[in-house]
């Protein structure tokens, strides 16, 4: 048990270091430590699952050790910039004011084809229209075109935009969500009134949502 | 903050539990290994059989706890060697019994040693 504990501590640290060295392009969507945890936990769980002769403990101890280390490291990286930089790295600018920073491309080992591919995914064909392209710590590329090449927002176009509210689900698949009634500031009488208007019952409703502006979305159960 | 302390607590708990288990395994296995060693060295066949019986009882007593912590393969091997040694004792095969007791002693000691936090186990 102590041996698997110590081994997990070392393997976890080594895996994070290796993933960090592999660079952002290997990760995509996840931070290095999250990727390591996902990879490790899945594999650790499968060994005692498949091998009946191996006690459950040999899988549980490393999984709990990984959990403990992850909780400690995530807290330290939240509190300390140095730890965060060490564990997650820092964003790298690949395009600045329309210029591709070739040195940063080499450093992150992102090829020109990959860069242009990412830009095409964001509907950008002309590299010169990009003011900034930043490779984030999770491997995603954030792209900011020049303001003149960006679609105008409602504010920029001077169009008055409607206010948006988060709809709250009141009935889901024939079940009344009592907790959500309070969140939406409604009561059972309001539900009965709405259902009466729609000539429906709770069990006959597939979806009923309402937002702060009292916009109701109703779907009957088929 | 709560999760951080939970993580720290978990790591300390696992470390303490690991150290306790390693010590418990050594404490339970070493006397068995010594009994088997004595059985191997004893010239009197009856004494050897008694020591073997005592070792088997102790081994069975700790079996469940050990099975929670370690691979069942080597434990099954020790079980079958105990059965073989008992058969030798019944048949009065002193030389075979002595050799088998020595082998068992080594195996029991090695099983315990696999759990100790030594650098060779760690690597």
PDB file of C-alpha atoms in Angstrom, chain A residues 1-4, chain B residues 18-34 36 59 62 65-67 69-71 74-75 78 103-118 120-122:
ATOM      1  CA  UNK A   1       0.000   0.000   0.000  1.00  0.00           C
ATOM      2  CA  UNK A   2       2.752   2.467   0.942  1.00  0.00           C
ATOM      3  CA  UNK A   3       4.640   1.420  -2.190  1.00  0.00           C
ATOM      4  CA  UNK A   4       1.679   2.117  -4.495  1.00  0.00           C
TER       5      UNK A   4
ATOM      6  CA  UNK B  18       0.316   2.808   4.026  1.00  0.00           C
ATOM      7  CA  UNK B  19       3.009   2.927   6.695  1.00  0.00           C
ATOM      8  CA  UNK B  20       0.748   1.158   9.179  1.00  0.00           C
ATOM      9  CA  UNK B  21      -0.077  -1.600   6.691  1.00  0.00           C
ATOM     10  CA  UNK B  22       3.605  -2.084   5.777  1.00  0.00           C
ATOM     11  CA  UNK B  23       4.466  -2.393   9.464  1.00  0.00           C
ATOM     12  CA  UNK B  24       1.488  -4.676  10.170  1.00  0.00           C
ATOM     13  CA  UNK B  25       2.444  -6.989   7.302  1.00  0.00           C
ATOM     14  CA  UNK B  26       6.063  -7.196   8.528  1.00  0.00           C
ATOM     15  CA  UNK B  27       4.930  -7.779  12.131  1.00  0.00           C
ATOM     16  CA  UNK B  28       2.553 -10.559  11.131  1.00  0.00           C
ATOM     17  CA  UNK B  29       4.796 -12.286   8.583  1.00  0.00           C
ATOM     18  CA  UNK B  30       8.175 -12.220  10.285  1.00  0.00           C
ATOM     19  CA  UNK B  31       7.136 -14.577  13.146  1.00  0.00           C
ATOM     20  CA  UNK B  32       5.675 -16.999  10.562  1.00  0.00           C
ATOM     21  CA  UNK B  33       8.894 -16.901   8.548  1.00  0.00           C
ATOM     22  CA  UNK B  34      10.915 -17.520  11.716  1.00  0.00           C
ATOM     23  CA  UNK B  36       9.177 -22.004   9.280  1.00  0.00           C
ATOM     24  CA  UNK B  59      -0.720 -17.676   8.257  1.00  0.00           C
ATOM     25  CA  UNK B  62      -3.602 -13.166   8.838  1.00  0.00           C
ATOM     26  CA  UNK B  65      -5.993  -9.007   6.005  1.00  0.00           C
ATOM     27  CA  UNK B  66      -3.172  -9.841   3.635  1.00  0.00           C
ATOM     28  CA  UNK B  67      -5.560 -10.698   0.790  1.00  0.00           C
ATOM     29  CA  UNK B  69      -3.559  -5.662   0.376  1.00  0.00           C
ATOM     30  CA  UNK B  70      -1.651  -7.892  -1.999  1.00  0.00           C
ATOM     31  CA  UNK B  71      -1.798  -9.933  -5.166  1.00  0.00           C
ATOM     32  CA  UNK B  74       1.791 -15.549  -4.465  1.00  0.00           C
ATOM     33  CA  UNK B  75      -0.577 -16.147  -1.526  1.00  0.00           C
ATOM     34  CA  UNK B  78       2.121 -20.235  -0.254  1.00  0.00           C
ATOM     35  CA  UNK B 103      11.348 -22.321   0.787  1.00  0.00           C
ATOM     36  CA  UNK B 104       8.098 -21.312   2.509  1.00  0.00           C
ATOM     37  CA  UNK B 105       9.991 -19.163   4.973  1.00  0.00           C
ATOM     38  CA  UNK B 106      11.663 -17.291   2.107  1.00  0.00           C
ATOM     39  CA  UNK B 107       8.363 -16.835   0.286  1.00  0.00           C
ATOM     40  CA  UNK B 108       6.507 -15.535   3.362  1.00  0.00           C
ATOM     41  CA  UNK B 109       9.354 -13.115   4.087  1.00  0.00           C
ATOM     42  CA  UNK B 110       9.434 -11.964   0.477  1.00  0.00           C
ATOM     43  CA  UNK B 111       5.663 -11.401   0.459  1.00  0.00           C
ATOM     44  CA  UNK B 112       6.023  -9.116   3.475  1.00  0.00           C
ATOM     45  CA  UNK B 113       9.044  -7.401   2.008  1.00  0.00           C
ATOM     46  CA  UNK B 114       7.075  -6.506  -1.136  1.00  0.00           C
ATOM     47  CA  UNK B 115       5.041  -4.138   1.021  1.00  0.00           C
ATOM     48  CA  UNK B 116       7.915  -2.390   2.746  1.00  0.00           C
ATOM     49  CA  UNK B 117       8.833   1.115   1.584  1.00  0.00           C
ATOM     50  CA  UNK B 118      12.327   0.218   0.413  1.00  0.00           C
ATOM     51  CA  UNK B 120      14.055  -1.321  -4.609  1.00  0.00           C
ATOM     52  CA  UNK B 121      10.291  -1.796  -4.163  1.00  0.00           C
ATOM     53  CA  UNK B 122       9.756   1.851  -4.928  1.00  0.00           C
TER      54      UNK B 122
END
